[in-house]
Amino acid sequence: MEKKKILIIHTGGTIGMVRTENGYAPKSGAIIKELLQIRDLNSPDMPEWDLIEFEPLLDSTNVRYEQWNSMADTIASYYDKYDGFVVLHGTDTLAYSASALSFMLEGLDKPVVFTGAQIPLCELRSDGRDNLITSIMIAADGIIREVSLCFGDSVLRGNRAIKYSADGMVAFTSPNCSKLADAGITIDYYHSSISEYVKDSLHFGSLNVVRLTESRIAVIKIVPGIQFEIFEPIMCEELDGLVLESFGKGNIPSYDPALSRLISEASRCGTIVVVCTQCPAGTVSLGTYEAGSALVRAGAISGGNMTTEAAITKLTYLLSKGLSKDEIRRLMQNDLRGELTE
Ligand code: ASP
């Protein structure tokens, strides 16, 4: 049987960083030396792999929509040549990038697996080695033909994942969506989670990249005693989108009428206001409490059980497609790539 071919796309992040006098930083050309020393990666049982390195390599805190465009363009350029793709990425914004790519890669029908590490490959006890080997195997198996995230023993849907540990080796979780696979002694795929969603490719036919444009999206986390007027200056300028991280099921304090006034004004100006919950698990249900109903009256829409990461990147994607505001509001509440439970 012909060997599967996997393209590793190195964008930066701890996995390939080296020590510098100012702390860990990415270094061009450093990772290939590490990869060539990993025996498993060069075993005849492994799929064939090639490496592409971004220039410049980034600490993922600096990743923006331009890098998402480069990632999507790279996958599209090599789409026919490889059976799957592994994206090496810093963990800090990995869940945002995996979410963004899940929307941008319309019609994706091959695995795109994001991974990284908490400890660089050049250090003792690096988790990067196992994360990379498992990701390559998952990409080669071709069972999860969507954007996923492989870290520690978990394989998660990319647009459902959140980084929940700053220092643990199992750094990601997806509280609102079952794992797609467990990478224990064997790799066990959970077919019902994978096939739960209509394959995007059936819908689009072939791969189509939607490149992102810069959009003005703000996130406000609701806290007790929040003074809404502080946000008035930003909300009165033209914002394309606003994600509110509410309490619980979509609740905001009602002591201050300023928020509903601001949201009504923002909605009237065309800002899409999406309400997500600051709870890692569960669903927003606007209108359950009086304290949340004001948001609906003011024109906000529910983000359901989407993560903030998915809501921001989905909004960016829909705005980049140049759709009407009504269409964006409708699609934000529909499941496009398994990012929310309708
Ligand atoms: N700051 C790093 C990054 O996100 C952290 C990591 O990779 O774990 O690039």
mmCIF file of N, CA, C and O in Angstrom, residues 45 53 91 121 134 290 306 337:
data_model
loop_
_atom_site.group_PDB
_atom_site.id
_atom_site.type_symbol
_atom_site.label_atom_id
_atom_site.label_comp_id
_atom_site.label_asym_id
_atom_site.label_seq_id
_atom_site.Cartn_x
_atom_site.Cartn_y
_atom_site.Cartn_z
ATOM 1 N N ASP A 45 7.478 2.781 9.565
ATOM 2 C CA ASP A 45 6.037 2.651 9.825
ATOM 3 C C ASP A 45 5.310 3.987 9.802
ATOM 4 O O ASP A 45 4.081 4.032 9.819
ATOM 5 N N GLU A 53 8.106 25.777 6.829
ATOM 6 C CA GLU A 53 8.241 26.656 7.986
ATOM 7 C C GLU A 53 7.820 28.069 7.597
ATOM 8 O O GLU A 53 8.248 28.580 6.557
ATOM 9 N N THR A 91 0.423 27.376 21.842
ATOM 10 C CA THR A 91 -0.820 26.958 22.493
ATOM 11 C C THR A 91 -1.715 28.142 22.880
ATOM 12 O O THR A 91 -2.920 27.990 23.032
ATOM 13 N N LEU A 121 10.632 21.149 22.092
ATOM 14 C CA LEU A 121 11.259 19.885 21.703
ATOM 15 C C LEU A 121 12.725 19.810 22.127
ATOM 16 O O LEU A 121 13.261 18.727 22.345
ATOM 17 N N THR A 134 1.483 11.647 17.271
ATOM 18 C CA THR A 134 0.053 11.283 17.255
ATOM 19 C C THR A 134 -0.693 12.091 16.197
ATOM 20 O O THR A 134 -1.545 11.557 15.475
ATOM 21 N N GLU A 290 -35.263 37.472 33.504
ATOM 22 C CA GLU A 290 -35.557 38.856 33.146
ATOM 23 C C GLU A 290 -34.259 39.612 32.845
ATOM 24 O O GLU A 290 -34.195 40.436 31.922
ATOM 25 N N MET A 306 -21.483 28.122 21.748
ATOM 26 C CA MET A 306 -20.197 28.392 21.094
ATOM 27 C C MET A 306 -19.189 28.947 22.097
ATOM 28 O O MET A 306 -19.558 29.725 22.974
ATOM 29 N N ARG A 337 -20.079 24.351 11.145
ATOM 30 C CA ARG A 337 -18.998 23.348 11.115
ATOM 31 C C ARG A 337 -18.941 22.568 12.421
ATOM 32 O O ARG A 337 -17.866 22.210 12.873
#
